[in-house]
Coordinates of N, CA and C in Angstrom, one line a residue:
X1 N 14.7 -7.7 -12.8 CA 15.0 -8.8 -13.6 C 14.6 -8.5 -15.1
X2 N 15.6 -8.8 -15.8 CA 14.9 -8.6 -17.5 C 14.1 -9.7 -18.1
X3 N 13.0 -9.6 -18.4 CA 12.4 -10.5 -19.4 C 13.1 -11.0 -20.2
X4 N 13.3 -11.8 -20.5 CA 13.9 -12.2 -21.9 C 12.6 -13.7 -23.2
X5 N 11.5 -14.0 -22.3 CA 11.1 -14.9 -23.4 C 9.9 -14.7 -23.0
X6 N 8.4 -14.1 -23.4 CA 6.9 -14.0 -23.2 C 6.3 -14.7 -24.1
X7 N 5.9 -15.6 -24.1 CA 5.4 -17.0 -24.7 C 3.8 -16.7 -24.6
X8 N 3.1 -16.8 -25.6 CA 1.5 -16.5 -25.3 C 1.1 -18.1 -25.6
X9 N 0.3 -18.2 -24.6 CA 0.5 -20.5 -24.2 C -1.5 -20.2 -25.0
X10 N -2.3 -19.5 -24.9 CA -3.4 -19.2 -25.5 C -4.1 -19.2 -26.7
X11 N -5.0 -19.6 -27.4 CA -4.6 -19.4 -29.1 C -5.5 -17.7 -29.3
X12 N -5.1 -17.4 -30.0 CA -5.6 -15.2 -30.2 C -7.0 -15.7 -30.3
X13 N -7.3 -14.9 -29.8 CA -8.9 -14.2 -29.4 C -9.2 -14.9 -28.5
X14 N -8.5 -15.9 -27.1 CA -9.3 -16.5 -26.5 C -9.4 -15.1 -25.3
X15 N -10.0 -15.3 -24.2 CA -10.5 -14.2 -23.1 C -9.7 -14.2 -22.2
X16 N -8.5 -15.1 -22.2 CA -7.5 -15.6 -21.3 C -6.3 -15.3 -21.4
X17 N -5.5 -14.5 -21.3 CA -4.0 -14.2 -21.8 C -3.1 -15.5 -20.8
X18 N -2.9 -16.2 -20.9 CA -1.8 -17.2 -20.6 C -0.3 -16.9 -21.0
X19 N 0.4 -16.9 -20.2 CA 1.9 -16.6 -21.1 C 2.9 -17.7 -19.9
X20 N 3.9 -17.7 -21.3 CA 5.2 -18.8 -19.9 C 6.3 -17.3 -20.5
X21 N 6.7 -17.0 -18.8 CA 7.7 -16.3 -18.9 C 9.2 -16.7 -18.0
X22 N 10.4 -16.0 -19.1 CA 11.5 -16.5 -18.9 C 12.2 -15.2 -18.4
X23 N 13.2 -15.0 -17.2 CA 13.7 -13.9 -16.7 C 15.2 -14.6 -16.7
X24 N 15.9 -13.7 -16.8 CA 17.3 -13.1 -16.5 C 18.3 -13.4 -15.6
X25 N 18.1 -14.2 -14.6 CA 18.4 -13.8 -13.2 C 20.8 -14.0 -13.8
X26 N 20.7 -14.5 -14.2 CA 22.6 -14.2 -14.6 C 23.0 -12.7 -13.8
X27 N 24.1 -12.9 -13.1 CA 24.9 -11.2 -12.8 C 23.6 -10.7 -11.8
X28 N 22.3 -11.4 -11.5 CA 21.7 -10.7 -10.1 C 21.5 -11.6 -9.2
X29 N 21.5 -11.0 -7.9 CA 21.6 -11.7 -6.8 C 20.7 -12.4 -6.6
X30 N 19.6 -12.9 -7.3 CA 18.2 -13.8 -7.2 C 18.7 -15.3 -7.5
X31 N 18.7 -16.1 -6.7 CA 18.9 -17.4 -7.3 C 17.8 -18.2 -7.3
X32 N 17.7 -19.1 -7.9 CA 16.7 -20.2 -8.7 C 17.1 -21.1 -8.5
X33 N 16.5 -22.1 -7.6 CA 16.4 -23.9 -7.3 C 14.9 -24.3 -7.9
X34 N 15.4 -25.4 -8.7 CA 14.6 -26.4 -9.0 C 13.0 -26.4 -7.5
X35 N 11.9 -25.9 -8.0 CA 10.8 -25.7 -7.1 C 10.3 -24.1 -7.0
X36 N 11.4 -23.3 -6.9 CA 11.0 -22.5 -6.5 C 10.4 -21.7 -7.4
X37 N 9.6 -20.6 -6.8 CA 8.4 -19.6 -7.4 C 8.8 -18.2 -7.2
X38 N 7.9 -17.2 -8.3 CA 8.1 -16.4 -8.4 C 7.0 -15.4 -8.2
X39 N 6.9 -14.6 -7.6 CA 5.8 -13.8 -7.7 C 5.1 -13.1 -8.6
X40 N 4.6 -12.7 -9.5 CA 4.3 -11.7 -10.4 C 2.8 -11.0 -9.9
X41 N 2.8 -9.8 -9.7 CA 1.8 -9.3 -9.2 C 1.0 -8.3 -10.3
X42 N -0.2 -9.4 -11.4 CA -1.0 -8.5 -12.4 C -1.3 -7.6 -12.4
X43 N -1.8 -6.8 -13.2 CA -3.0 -5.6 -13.3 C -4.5 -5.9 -14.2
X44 N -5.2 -6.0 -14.3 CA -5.9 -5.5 -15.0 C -5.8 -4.2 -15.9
X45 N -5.8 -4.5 -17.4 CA -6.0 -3.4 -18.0 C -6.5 -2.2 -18.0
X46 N -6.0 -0.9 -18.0 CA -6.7 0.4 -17.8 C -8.0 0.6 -18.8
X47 N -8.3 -0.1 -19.9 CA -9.6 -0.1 -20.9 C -10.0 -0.9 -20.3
X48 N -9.5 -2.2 -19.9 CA -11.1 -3.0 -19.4 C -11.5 -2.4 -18.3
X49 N -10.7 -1.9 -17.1 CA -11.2 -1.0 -15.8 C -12.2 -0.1 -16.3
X50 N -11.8 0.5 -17.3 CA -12.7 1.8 -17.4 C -13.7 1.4 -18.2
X51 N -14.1 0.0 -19.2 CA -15.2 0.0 -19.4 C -15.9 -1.1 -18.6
X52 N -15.2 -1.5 -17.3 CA -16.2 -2.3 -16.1 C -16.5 -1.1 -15.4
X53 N -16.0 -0.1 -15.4 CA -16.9 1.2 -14.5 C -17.9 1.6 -15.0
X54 N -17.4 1.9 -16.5 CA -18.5 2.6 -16.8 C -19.9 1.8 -16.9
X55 N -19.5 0.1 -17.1 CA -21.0 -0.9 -16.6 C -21.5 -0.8 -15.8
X56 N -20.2 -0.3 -14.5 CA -21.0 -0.3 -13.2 C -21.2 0.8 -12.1
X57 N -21.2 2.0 -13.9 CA -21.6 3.1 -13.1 C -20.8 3.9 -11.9
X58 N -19.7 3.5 -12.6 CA -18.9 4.5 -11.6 C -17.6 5.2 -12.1
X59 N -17.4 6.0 -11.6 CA -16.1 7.0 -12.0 C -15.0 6.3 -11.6
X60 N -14.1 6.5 -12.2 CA -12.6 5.2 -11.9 C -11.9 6.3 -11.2
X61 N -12.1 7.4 -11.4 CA -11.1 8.9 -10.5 C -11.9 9.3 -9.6
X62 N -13.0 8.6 -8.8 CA -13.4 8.9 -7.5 C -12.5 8.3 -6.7
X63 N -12.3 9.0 -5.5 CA -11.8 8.5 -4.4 C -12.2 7.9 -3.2
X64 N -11.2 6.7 -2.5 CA -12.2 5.7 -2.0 C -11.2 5.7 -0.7
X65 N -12.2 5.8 0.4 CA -11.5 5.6 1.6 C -11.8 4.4 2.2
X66 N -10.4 3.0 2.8 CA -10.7 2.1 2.5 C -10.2 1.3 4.4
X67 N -11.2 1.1 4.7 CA -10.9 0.1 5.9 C -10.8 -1.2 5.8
X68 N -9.2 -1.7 6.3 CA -9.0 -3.1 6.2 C -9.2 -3.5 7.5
X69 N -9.7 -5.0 7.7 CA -10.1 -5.6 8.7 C -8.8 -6.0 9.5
X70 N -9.0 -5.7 11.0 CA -7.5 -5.8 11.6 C -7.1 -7.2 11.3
X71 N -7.6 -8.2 10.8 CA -6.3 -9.5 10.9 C -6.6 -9.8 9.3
X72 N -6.8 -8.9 8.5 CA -6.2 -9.1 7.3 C -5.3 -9.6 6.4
X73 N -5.4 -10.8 5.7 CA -3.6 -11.0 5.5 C -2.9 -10.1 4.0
X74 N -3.9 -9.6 3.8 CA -3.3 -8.4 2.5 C -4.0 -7.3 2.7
X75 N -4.0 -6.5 3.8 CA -4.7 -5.1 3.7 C -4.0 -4.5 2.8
X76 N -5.4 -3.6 1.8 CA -4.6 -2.5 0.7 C -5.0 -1.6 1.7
X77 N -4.6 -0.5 0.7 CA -4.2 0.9 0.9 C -5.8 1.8 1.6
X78 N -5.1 2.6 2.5 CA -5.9 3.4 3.0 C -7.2 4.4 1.9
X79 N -6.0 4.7 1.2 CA -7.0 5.8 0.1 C -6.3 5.1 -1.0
X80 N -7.2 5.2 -2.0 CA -7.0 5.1 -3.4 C -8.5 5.2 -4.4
X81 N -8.0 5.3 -5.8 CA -9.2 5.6 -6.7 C -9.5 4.3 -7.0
X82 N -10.8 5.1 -7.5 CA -11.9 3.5 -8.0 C -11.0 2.4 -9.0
X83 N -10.7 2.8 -10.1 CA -9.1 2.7 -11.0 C -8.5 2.0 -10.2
X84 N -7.3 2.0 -9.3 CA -6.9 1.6 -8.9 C -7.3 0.1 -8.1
X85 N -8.2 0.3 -7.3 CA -8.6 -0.9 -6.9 C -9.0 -1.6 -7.9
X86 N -9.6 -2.1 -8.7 CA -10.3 -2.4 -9.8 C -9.1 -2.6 -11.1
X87 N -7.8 -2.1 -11.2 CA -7.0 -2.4 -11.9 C -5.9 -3.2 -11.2
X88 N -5.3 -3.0 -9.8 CA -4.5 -3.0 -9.0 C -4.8 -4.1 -7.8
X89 N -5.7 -4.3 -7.4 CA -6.3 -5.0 -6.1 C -7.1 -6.0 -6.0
X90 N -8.5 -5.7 -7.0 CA -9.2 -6.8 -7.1 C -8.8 -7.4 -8.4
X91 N -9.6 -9.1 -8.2 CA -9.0 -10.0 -9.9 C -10.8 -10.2 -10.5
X92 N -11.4 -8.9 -11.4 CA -12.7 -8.8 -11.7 C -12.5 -9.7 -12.8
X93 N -11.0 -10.5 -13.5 CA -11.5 -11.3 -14.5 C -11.1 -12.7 -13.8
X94 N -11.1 -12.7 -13.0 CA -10.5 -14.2 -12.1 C -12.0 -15.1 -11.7
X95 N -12.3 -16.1 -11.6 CA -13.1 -17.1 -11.7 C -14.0 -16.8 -10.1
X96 N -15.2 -16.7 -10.1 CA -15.8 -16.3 -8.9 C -16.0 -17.7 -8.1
X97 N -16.2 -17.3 -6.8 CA -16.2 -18.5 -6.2 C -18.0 -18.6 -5.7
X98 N -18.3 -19.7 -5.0 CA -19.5 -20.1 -4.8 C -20.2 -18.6 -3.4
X99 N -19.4 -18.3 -2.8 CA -19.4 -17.3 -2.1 C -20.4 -16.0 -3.0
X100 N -19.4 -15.9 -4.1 CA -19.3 -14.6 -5.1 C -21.0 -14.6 -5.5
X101 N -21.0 -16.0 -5.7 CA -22.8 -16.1 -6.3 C -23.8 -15.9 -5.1
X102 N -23.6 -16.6 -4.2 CA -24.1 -16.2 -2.8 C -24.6 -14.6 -2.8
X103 N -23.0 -13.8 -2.2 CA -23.7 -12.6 -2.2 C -24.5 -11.9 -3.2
X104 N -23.9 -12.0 -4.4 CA -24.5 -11.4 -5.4 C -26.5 -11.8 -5.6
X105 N -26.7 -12.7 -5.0 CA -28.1 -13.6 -4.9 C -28.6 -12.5 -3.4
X106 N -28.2 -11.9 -2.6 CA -28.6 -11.0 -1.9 C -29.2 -9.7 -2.3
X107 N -28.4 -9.5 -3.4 CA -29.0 -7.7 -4.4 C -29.9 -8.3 -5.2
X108 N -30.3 -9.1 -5.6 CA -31.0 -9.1 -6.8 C -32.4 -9.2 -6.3
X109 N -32.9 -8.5 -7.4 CA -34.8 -7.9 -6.8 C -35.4 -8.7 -7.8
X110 N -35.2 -9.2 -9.3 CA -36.1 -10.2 -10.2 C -35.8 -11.5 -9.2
X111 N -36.7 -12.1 -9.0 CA -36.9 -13.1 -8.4 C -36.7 -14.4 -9.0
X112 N -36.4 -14.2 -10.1 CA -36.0 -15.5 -11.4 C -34.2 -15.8 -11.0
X113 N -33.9 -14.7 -11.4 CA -32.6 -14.0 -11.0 C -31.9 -14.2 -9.9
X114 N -32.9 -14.6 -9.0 CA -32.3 -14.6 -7.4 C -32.5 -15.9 -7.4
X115 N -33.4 -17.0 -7.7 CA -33.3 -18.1 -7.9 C -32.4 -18.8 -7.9
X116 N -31.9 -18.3 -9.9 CA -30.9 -19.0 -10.4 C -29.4 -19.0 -9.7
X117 N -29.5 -17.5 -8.8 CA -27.8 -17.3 -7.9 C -28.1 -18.4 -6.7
X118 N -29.2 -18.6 -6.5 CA -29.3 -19.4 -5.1 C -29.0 -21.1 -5.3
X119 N -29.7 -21.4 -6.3 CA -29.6 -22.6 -7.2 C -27.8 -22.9 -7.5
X120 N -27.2 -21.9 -7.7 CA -25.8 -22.2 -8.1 C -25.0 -22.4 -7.0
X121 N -25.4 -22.1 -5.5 CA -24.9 -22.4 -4.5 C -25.1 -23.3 -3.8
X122 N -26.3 -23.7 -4.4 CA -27.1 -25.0 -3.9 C -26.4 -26.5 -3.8
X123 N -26.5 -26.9 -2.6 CA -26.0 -28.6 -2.7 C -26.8 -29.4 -3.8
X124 N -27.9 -29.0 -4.3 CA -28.4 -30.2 -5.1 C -27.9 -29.7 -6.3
X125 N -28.3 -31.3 -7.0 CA -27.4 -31.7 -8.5 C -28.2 -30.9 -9.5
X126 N -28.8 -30.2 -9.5 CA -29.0 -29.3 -10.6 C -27.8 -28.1 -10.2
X127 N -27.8 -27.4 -9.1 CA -27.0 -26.3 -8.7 C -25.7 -26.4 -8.9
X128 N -25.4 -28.2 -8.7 CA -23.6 -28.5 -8.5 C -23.1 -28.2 -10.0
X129 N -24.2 -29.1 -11.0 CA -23.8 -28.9 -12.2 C -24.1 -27.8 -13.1
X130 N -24.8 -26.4 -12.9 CA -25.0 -25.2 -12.9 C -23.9 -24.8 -12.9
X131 N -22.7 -24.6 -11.7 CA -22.1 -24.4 -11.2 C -20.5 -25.0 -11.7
X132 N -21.2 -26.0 -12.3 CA -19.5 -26.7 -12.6 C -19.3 -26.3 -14.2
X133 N -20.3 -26.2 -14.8 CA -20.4 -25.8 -16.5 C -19.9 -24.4 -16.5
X134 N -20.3 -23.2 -15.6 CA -20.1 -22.1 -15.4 C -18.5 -22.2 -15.3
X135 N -18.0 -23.0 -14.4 CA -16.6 -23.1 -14.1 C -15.7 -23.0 -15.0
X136 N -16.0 -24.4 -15.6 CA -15.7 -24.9 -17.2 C -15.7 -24.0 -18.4
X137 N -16.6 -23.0 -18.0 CA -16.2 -22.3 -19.8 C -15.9 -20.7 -18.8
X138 N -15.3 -21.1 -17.7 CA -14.1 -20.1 -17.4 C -14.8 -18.9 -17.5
X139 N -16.0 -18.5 -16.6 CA -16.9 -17.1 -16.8 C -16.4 -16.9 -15.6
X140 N -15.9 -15.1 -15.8 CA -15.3 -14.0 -15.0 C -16.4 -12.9 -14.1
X141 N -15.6 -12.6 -12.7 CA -16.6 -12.1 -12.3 C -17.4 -10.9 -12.9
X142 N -16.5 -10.3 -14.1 CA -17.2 -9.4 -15.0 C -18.8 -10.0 -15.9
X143 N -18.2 -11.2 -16.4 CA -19.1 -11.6 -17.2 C -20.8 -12.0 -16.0
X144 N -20.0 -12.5 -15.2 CA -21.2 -13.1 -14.0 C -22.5 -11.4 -13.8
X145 N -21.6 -10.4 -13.6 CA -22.2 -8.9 -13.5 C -23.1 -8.4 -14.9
X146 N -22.6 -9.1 -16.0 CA -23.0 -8.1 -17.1 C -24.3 -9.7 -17.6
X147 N -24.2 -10.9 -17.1 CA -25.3 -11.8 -16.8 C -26.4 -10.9 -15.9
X148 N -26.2 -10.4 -14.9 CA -27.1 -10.4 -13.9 C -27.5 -8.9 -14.0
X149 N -28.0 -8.0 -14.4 CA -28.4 -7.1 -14.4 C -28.7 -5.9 -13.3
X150 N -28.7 -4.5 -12.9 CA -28.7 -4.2 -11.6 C -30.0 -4.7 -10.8
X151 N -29.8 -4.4 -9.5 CA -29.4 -3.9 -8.8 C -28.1 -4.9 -8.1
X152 N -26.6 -4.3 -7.9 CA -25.2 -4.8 -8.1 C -24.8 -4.3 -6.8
X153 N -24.5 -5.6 -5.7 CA -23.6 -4.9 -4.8 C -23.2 -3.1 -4.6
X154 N -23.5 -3.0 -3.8 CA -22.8 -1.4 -4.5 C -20.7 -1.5 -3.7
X155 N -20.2 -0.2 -4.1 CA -18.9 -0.6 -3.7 C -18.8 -0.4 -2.6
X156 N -19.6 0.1 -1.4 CA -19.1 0.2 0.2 C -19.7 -0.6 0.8
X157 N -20.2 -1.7 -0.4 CA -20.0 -3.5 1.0 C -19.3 -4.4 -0.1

């Protein structure tokens, strides 16, 4: 399909690239009803990949052998580089979920630290609202990582 209209819906310098995009479909066999959707499958940028590696300490051209769980509903790829997953697979600037704080509250060895991750998963109203301000000013699982200092999940869990 050709592009024809990339709209940046964002104002410049925000951390968000928003766009409304317009495609082509005239003379191809794709048709368009009122509802329907489109898929577009992002990347992350090859500079930001390579300076979240080098945050987290790892080589983007190592190679990763990768077991998906048999009832997977999007197993990736058997082998691929660090790079790739990280540019291609996971969304490291996508909004973490209550989960995300959870595990990450398992590695952490400052005890202040491990608090505050536990607090944000927390049913009480300090935790909810912790958690909902965090939401609100739209902090990425990158930024959550470069908050919390090592010791960081490592990549083979």
């Amino acid at each position: 399909l050709k592009l024809t209209e990339n709209t940046l819906l964002t104002p410049e310098g925000y951390d968000r690239d928003i766009r409304h995009y317009v495609f082509e479909i005239k003379g191809t066999p794709v048709r368009y009803n009122v509802g329907d959707c489109l898929a577009i499958f992002p990347r992350n940028s090859r500079e930001s990949v390579d300076e979240f590696c080098a945050m987290y300490g790892l080589n983007p051209e190592d190679e990763l052998r990768i077991t998906s769980l048999p009832d997977a509903r999007n197993p990736i790829p058997d082998e691929l580089k660090v790079r790739q997953l990280f540019e291609c697979v996971l969304d490291i600037y996508g909004k973490p979920n209550r989960r995300f704080y959870d595990q990450l509250a398992l590695f952490a060895k400052d005890e202040e630290e491990k608090k505050t991750l536990e607090t944000l998963t927390s049913d009480d109203p300090k935790g909810k609202e912790m958690y909902r301000n965090m939401s609100e000013d739209m902090v990425n699982h990158v930024d959550v990582l470069k908050a919390f200092p090592p010791p960081r999940p490592p990549l083979d869990q």
